[in-house]
Coordinates of N, CA, C and O in Angstrom, one line a residue:
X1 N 31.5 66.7 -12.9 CA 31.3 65.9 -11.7 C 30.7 64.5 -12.2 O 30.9 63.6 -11.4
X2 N 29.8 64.3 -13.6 CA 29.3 63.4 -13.4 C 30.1 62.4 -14.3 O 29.7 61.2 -14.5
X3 N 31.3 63.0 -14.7 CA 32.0 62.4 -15.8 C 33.4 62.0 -14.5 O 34.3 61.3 -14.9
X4 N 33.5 62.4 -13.0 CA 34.4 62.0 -12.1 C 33.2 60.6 -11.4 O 33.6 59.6 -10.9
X5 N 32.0 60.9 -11.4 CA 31.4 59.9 -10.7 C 31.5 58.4 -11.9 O 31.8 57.4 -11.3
X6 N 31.4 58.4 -13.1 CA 31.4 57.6 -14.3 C 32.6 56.7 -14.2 O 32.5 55.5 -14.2
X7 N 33.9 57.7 -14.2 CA 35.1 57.2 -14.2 C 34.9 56.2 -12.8 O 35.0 55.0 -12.9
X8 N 34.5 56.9 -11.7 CA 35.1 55.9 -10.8 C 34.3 54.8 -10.5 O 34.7 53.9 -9.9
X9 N 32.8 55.0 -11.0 CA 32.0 53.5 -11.2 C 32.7 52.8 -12.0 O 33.0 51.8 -11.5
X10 N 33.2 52.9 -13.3 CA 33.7 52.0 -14.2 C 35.0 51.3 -13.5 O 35.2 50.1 -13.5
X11 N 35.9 52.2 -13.1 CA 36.9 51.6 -12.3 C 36.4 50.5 -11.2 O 36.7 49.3 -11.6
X12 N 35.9 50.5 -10.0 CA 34.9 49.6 -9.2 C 34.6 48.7 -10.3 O 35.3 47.7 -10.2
X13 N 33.7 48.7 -11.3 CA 33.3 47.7 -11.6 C 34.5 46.8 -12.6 O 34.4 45.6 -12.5
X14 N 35.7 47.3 -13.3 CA 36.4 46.6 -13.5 C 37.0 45.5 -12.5 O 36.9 44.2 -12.3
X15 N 38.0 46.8 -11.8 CA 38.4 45.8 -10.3 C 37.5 44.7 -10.2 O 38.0 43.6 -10.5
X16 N 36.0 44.7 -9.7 CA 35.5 44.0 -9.4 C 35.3 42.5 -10.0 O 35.0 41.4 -9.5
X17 N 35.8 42.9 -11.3 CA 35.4 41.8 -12.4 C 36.9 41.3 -12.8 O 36.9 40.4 -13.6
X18 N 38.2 41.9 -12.2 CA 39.0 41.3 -11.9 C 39.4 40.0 -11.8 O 40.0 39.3 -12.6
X19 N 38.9 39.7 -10.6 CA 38.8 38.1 -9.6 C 38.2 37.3 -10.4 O 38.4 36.1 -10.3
X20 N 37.5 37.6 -11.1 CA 36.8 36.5 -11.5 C 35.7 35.7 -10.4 O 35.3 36.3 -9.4
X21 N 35.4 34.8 -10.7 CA 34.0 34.3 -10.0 C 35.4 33.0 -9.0 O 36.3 32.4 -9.4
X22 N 34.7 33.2 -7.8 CA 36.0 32.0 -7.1 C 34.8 31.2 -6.5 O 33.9 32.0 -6.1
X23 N 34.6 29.8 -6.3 CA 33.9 28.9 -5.2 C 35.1 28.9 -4.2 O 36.3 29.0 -4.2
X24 N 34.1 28.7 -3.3 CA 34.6 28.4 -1.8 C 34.4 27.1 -1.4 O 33.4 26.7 -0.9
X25 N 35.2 26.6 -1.6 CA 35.7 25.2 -1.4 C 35.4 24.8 0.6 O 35.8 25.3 1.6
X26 N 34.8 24.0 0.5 CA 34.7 23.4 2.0 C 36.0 23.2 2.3 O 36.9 23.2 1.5
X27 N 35.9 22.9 3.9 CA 37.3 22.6 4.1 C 37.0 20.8 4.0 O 36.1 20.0 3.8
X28 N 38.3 20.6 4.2 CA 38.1 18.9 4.0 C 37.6 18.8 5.7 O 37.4 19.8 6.3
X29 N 37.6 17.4 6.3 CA 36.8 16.8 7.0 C 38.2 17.1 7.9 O 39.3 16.7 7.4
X30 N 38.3 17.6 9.2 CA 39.5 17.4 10.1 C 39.2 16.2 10.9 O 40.2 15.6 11.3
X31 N 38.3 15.7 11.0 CA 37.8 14.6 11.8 C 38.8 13.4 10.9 O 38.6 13.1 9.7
X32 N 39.5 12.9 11.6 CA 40.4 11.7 11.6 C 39.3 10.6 12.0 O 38.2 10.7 12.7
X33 N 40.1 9.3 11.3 CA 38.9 8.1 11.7 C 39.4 7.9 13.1 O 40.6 7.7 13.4
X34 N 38.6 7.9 13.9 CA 38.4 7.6 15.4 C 37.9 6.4 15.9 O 37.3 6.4 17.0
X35 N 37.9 5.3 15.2 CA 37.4 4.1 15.6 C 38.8 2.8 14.9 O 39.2 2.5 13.8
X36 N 39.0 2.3 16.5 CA 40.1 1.6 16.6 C 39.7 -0.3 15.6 O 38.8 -1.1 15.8
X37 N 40.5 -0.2 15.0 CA 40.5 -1.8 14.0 C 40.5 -2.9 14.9 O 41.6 -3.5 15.1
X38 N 39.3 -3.5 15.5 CA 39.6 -4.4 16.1 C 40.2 -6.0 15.3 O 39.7 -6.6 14.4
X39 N 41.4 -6.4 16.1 CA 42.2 -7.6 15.5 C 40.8 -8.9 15.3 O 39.7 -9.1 16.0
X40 N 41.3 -9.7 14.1 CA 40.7 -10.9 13.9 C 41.2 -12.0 14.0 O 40.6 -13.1 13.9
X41 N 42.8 -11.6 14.3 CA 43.4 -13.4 14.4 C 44.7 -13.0 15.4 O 45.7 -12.3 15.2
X42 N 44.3 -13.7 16.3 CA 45.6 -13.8 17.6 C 46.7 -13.7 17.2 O 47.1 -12.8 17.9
X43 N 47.5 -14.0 16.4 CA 48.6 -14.3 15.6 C 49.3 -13.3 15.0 O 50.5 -13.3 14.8
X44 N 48.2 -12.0 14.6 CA 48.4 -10.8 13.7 C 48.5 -9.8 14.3 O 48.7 -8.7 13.8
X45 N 48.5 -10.2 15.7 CA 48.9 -8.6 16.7 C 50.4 -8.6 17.1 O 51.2 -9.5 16.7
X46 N 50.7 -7.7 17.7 CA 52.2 -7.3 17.9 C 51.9 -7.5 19.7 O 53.0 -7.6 20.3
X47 N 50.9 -7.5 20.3 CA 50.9 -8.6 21.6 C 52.3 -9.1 21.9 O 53.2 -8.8 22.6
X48 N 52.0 -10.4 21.0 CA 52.9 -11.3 21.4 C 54.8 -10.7 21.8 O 55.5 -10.8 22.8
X49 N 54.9 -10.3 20.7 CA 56.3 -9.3 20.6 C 56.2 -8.6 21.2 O 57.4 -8.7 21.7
X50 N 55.6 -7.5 22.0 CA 55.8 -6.8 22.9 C 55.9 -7.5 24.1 O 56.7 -7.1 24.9
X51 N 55.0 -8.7 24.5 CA 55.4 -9.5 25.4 C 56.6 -10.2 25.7 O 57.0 -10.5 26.9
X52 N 57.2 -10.6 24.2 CA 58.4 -11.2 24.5 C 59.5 -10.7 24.7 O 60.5 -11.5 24.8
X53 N 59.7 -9.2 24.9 CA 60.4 -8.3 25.6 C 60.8 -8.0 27.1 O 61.8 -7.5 27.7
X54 N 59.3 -8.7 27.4 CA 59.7 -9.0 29.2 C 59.8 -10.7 29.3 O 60.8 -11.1 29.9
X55 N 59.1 -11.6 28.7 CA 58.8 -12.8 28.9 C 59.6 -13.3 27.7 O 59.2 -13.5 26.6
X56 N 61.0 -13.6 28.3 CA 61.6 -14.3 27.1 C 60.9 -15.8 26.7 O 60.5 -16.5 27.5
X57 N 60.9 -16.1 25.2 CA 60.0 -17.4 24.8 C 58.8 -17.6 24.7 O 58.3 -18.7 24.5
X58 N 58.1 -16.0 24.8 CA 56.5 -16.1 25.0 C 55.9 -16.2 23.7 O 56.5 -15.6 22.8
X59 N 54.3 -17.2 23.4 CA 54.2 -17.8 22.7 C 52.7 -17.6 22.4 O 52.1 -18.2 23.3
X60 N 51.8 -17.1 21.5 CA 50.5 -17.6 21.2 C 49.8 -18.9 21.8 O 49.9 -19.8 21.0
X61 N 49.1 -19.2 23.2 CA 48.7 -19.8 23.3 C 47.1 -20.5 23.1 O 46.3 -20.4 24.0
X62 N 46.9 -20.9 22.3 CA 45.7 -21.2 21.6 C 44.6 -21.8 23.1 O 44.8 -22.6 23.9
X63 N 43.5 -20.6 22.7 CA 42.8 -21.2 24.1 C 41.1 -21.5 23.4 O 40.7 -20.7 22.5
X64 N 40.3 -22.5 23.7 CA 38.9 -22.6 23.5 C 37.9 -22.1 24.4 O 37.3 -22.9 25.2
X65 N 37.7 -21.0 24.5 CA 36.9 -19.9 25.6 C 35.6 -20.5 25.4 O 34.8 -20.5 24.4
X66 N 35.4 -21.1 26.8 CA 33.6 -21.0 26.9 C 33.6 -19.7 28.2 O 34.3 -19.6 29.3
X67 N 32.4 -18.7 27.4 CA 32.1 -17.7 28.2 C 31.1 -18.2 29.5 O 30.1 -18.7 29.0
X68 N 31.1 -18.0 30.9 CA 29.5 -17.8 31.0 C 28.9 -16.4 30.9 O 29.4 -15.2 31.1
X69 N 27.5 -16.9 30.6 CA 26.4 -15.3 30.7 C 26.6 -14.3 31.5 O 26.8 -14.5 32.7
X70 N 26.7 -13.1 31.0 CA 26.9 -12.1 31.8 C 28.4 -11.6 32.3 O 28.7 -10.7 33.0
X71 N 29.1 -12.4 32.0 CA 30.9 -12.0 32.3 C 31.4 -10.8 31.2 O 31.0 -10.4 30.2
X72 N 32.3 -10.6 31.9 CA 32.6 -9.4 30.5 C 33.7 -10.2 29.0 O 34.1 -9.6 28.0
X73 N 33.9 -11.8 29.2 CA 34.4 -12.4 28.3 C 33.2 -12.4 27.2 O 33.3 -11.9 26.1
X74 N 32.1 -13.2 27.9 CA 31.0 -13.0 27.4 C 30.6 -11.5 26.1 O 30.3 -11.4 24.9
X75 N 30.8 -10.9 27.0 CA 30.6 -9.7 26.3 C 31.3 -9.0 24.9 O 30.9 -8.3 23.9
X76 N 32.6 -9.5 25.4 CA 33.7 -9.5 24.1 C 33.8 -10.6 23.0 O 33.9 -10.5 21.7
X77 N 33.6 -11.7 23.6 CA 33.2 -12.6 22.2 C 31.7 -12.7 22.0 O 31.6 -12.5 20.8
X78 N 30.9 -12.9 22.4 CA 29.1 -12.4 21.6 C 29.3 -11.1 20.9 O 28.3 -10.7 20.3
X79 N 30.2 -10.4 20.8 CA 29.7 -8.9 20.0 C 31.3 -9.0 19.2 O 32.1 -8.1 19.2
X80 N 31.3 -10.2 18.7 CA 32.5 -10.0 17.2 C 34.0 -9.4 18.1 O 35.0 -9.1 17.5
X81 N 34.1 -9.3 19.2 CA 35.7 -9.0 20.0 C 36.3 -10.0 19.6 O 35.9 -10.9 18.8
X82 N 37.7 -9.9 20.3 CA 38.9 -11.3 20.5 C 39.3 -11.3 21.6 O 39.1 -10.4 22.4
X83 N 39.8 -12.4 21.8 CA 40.3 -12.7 23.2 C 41.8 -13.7 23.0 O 41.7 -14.9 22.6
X84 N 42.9 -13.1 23.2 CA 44.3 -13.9 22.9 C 44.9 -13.9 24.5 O 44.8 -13.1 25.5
X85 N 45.5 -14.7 24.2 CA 46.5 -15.5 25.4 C 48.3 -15.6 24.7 O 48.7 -16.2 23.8
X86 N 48.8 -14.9 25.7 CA 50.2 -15.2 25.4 C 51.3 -15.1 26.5 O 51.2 -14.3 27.4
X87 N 52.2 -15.8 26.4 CA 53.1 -16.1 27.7 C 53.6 -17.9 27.4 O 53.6 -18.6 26.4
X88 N 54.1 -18.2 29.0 CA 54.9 -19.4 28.8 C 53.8 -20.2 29.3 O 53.8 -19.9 30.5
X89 N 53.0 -20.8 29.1 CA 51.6 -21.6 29.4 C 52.4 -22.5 30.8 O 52.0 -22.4 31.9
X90 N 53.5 -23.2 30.5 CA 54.0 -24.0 31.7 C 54.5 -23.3 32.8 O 54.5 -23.9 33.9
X91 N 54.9 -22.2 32.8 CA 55.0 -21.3 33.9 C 54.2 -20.5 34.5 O 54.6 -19.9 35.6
X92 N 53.0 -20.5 34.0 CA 51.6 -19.3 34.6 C 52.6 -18.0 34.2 O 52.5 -17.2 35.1
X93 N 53.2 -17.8 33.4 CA 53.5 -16.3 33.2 C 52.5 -16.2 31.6 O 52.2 -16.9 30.6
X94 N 52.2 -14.8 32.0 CA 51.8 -14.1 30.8 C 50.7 -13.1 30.2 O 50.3 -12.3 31.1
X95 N 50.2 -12.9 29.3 CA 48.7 -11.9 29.4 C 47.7 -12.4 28.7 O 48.1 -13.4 28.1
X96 N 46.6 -12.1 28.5 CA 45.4 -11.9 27.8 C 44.9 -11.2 27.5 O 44.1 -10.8 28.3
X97 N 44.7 -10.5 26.3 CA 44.0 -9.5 25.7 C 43.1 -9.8 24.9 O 43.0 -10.8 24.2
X98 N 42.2 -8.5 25.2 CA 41.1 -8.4 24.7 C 40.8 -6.9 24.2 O 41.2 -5.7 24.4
X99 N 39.7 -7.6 23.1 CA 39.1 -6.7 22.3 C 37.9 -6.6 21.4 O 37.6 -7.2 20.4
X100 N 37.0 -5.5 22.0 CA 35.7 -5.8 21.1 C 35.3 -4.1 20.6 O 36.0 -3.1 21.0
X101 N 34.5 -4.0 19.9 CA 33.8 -2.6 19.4 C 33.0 -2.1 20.2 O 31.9 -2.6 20.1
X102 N 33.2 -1.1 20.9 CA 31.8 -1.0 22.0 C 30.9 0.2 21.5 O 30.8 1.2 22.2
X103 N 30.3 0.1 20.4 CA 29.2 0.5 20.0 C 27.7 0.6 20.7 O 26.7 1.2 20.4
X104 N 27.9 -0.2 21.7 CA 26.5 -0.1 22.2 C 26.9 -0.2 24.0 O 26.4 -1.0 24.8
X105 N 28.0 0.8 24.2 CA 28.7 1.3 25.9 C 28.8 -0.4 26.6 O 28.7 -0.7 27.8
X106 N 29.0 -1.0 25.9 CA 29.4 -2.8 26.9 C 30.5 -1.8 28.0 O 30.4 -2.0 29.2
X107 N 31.2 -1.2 27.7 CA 32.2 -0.2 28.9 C 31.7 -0.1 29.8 O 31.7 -0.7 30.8
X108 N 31.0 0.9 29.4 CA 30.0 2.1 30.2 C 29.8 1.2 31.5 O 30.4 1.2 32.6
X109 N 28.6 0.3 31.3 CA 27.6 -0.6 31.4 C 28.5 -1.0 32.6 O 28.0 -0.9 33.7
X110 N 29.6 -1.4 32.6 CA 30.6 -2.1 33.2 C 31.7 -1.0 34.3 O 32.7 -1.5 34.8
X111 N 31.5 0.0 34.4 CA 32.2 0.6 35.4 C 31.7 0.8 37.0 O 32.4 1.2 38.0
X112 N 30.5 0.5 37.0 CA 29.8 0.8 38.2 C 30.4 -0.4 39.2 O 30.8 -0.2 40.3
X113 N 30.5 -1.7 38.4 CA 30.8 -2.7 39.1 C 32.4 -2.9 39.6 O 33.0 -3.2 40.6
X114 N 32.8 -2.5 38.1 CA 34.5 -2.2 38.3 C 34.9 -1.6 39.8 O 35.7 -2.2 40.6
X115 N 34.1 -0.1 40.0 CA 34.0 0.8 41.2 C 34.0 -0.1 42.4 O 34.7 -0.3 43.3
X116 N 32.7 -0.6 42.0 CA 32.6 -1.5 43.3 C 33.5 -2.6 43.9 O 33.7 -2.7 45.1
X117 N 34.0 -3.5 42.5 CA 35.2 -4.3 43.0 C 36.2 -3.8 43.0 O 37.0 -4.4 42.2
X118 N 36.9 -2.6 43.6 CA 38.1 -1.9 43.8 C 39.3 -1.4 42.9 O 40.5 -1.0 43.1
X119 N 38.3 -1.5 41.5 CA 39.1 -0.6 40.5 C 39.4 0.7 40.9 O 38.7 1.4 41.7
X120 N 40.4 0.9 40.3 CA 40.9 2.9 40.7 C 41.0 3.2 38.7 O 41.4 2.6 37.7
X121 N 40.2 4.6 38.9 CA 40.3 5.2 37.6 C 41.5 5.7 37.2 O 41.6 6.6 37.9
X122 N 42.3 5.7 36.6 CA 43.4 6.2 35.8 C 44.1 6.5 34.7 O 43.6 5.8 33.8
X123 N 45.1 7.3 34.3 CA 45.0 7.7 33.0 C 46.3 7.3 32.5 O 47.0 7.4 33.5
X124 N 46.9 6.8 31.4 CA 47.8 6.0 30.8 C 48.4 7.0 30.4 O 47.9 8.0 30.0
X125 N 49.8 6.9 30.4 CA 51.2 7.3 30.3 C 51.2 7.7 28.9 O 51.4 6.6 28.4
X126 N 51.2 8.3 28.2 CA 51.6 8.2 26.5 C 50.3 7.9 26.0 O 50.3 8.2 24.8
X127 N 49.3 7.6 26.4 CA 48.2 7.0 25.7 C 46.9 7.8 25.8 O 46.4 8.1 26.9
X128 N 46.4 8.1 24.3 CA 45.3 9.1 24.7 C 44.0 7.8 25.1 O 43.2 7.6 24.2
X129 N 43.8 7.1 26.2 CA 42.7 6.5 25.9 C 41.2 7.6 26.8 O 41.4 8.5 27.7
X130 N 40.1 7.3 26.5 CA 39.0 8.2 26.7 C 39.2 7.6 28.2 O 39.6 8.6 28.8
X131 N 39.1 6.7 28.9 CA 38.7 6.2 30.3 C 39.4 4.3 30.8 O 39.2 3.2 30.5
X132 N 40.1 5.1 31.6 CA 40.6 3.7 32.0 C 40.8 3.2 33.6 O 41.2 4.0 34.5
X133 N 40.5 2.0 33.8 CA 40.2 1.2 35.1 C 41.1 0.3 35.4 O 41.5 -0.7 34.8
X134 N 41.3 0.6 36.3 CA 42.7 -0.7 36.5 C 42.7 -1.3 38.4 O 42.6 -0.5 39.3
X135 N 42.9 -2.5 38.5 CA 42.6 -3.4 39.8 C 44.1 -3.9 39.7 O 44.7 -4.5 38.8
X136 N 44.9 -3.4 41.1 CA 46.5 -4.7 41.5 C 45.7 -5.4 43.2 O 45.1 -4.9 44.2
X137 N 45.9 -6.6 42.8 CA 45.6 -7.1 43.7 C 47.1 -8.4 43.8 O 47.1 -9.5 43.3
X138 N 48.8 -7.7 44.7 CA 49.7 -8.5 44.5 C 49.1 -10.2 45.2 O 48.0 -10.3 45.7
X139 N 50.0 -11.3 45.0 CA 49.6 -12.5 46.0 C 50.2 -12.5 46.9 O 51.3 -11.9 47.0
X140 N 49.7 -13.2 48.0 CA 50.3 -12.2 49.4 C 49.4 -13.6 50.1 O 48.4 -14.2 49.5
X141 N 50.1 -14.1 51.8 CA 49.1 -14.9 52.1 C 47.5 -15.1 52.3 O 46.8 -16.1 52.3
X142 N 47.2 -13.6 52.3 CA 45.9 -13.5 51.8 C 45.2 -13.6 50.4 O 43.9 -13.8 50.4
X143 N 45.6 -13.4 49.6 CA 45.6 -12.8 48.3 C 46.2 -14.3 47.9 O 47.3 -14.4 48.4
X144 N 45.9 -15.6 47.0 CA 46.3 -16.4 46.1 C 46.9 -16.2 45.3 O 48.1 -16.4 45.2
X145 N 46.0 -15.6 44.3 CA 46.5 -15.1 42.8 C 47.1 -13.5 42.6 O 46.4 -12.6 43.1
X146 N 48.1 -13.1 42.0 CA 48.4 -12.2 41.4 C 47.2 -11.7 40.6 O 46.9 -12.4 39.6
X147 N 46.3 -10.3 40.8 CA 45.6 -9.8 39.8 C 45.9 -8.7 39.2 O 46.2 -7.9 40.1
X148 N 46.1 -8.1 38.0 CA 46.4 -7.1 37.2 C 45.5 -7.0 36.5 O 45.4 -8.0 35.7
X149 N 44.5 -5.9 36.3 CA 43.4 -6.2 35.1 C 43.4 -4.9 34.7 O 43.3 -4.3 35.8
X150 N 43.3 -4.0 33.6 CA 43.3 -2.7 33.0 C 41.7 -3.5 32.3 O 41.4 -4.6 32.1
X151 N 41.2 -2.2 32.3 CA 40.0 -2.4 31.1 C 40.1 -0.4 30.7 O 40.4 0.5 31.5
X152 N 39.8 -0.4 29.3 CA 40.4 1.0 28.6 C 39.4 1.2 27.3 O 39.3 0.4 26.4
X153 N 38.9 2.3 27.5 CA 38.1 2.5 25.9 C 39.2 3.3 25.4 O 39.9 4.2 26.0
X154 N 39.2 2.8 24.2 CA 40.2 4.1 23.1 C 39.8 4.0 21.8 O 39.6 2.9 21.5
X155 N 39.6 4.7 21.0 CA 39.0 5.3 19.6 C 37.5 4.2 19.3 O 37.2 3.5 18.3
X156 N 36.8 4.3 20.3 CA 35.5 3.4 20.2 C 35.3 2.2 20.6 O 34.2 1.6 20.5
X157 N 36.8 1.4 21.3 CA 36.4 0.0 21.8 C 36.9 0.1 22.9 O 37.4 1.2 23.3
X158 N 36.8 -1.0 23.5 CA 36.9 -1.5 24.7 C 38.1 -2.6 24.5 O 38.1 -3.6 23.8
X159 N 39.2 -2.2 25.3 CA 40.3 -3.4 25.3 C 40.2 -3.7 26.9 O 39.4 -3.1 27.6
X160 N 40.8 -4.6 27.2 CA 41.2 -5.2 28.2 C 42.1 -6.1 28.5 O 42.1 -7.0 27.7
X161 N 43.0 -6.1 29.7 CA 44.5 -6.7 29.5 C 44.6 -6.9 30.7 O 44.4 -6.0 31.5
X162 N 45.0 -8.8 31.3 CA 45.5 -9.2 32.5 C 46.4 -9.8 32.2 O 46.5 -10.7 31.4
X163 N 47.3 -9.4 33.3 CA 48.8 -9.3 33.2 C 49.1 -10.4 34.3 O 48.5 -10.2 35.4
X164 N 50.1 -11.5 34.1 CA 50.2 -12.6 35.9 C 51.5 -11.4 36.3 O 51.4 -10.3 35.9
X165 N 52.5 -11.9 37.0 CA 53.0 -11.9 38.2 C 54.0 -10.8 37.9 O 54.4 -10.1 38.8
X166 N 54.4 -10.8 36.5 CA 55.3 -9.8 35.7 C 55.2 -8.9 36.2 O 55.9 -8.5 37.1
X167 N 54.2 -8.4 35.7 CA 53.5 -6.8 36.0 C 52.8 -6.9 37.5 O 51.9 -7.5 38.0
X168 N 54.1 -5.6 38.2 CA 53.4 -5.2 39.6 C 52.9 -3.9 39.8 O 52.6 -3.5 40.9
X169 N 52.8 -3.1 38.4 CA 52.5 -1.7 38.9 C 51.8 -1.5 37.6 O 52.0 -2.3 36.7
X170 N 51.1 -0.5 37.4 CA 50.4 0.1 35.9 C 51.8 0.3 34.7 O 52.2 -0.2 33.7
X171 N 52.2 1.1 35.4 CA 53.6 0.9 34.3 C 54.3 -0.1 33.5 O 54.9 0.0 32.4
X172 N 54.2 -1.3 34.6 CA 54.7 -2.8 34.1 C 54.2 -3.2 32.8 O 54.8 -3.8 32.0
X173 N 53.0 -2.9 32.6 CA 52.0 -3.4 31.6 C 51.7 -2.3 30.4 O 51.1 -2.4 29.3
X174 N 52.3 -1.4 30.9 CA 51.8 -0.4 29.4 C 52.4 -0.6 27.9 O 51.7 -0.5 26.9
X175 N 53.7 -1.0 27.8 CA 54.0 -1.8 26.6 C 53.6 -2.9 25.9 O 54.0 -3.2 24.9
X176 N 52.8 -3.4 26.5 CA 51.6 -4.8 26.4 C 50.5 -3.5 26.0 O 50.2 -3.3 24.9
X177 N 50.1 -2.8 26.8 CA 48.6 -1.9 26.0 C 48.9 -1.0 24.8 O 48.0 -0.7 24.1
X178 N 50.5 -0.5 24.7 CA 51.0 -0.1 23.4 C 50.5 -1.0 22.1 O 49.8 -0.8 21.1
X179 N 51.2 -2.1 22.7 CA 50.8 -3.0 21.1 C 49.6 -3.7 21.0 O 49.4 -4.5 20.1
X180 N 48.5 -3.3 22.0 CA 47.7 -3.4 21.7 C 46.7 -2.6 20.7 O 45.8 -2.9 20.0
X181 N 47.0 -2.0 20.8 CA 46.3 -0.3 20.0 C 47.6 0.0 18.6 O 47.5 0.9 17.8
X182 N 48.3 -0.7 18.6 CA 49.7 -0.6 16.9 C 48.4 -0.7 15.5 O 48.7 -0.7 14.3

């Protein structure tokens, strides 16, 4: 019996010593970078080209933005954003986009008021963004201006895109918020 118990510890302990010694490797990181590249030069986005898909001839137009205090332009250029303009300048057709890092909720900070001035919350077609706000205000004899304004966090910033007369529905504009986010 004690030469059946011997045999079968030795066996166990071979097997055991089999494998060999293995580490266990972490896994790698599944977390993908989640924070969107904000553009540094008007010129370098695909904006424009996606614009010129609806707006034949549309053009980088170079603008010298004085913000005032407390606007949400303000807010995009004080904190390292951009702000580009593109369309036919002589026709009032075209958009503006924007973009900053919102590291410290400039969003957030900004929806109460959005609510208030008659934004409706909504969620983009194709697009994972975290939270998006969007105002149609057509021109109408009441109504002057055509207003279109999306404002959208996605992978950590804050974009924002107004659209003139082109765009009459959320849909009109989402290939303009595509190449915003390329």
């Amino acid at each position: 019996m004690l030469r059946k118990t011997s045999a079968s510890l030795l066996a166990l302990l071979l097997l055991a010593g089999c494998g060999g010694v293995s580490k266990i490797q972490p896994a790698p990181s599944q977390t993908p970078s989640s924070t969107l590249e904000i553009p540094q030069d008007c010129e370098k986005t695909s904006v424009n080209q996606a614009l010129s898909e609806i707006v034949k001839g549309s053009i980088y137009i170079p603008t010298q933005w004085k913000p005032a205090a407390g606007t949400e332009l303000a807010d995009f250029l004080n904190n390292k954003g951009l702000a580009c303009s593109y369309g036919l300048q002589s026709a009032e057709i075209g958009v503006t986009a924007r973009w900053v890092s919102d590291s410290t909720q400039l969003f957030e900070k900004r929806i109460d008021g959005w609510l208030a001035n008659g934004y409706t919350k909504v969620s983009l077609d194709g697009i994972s963004a975290d939270d998006a706000y969007f105002l149609l205000k057509k021109q109408s004899p009441s109504q002057e201006f055509h207003i279109w304004t999306l404002n959208f966090k996605y992978q950590g910033a804050w974009l924002s895109l107004n659209c003139t007369s082109f765009a009459q529905d959320l849909t009109a504009g989402l290939p303009i918020v595509k190449s915003m986010i390329a």
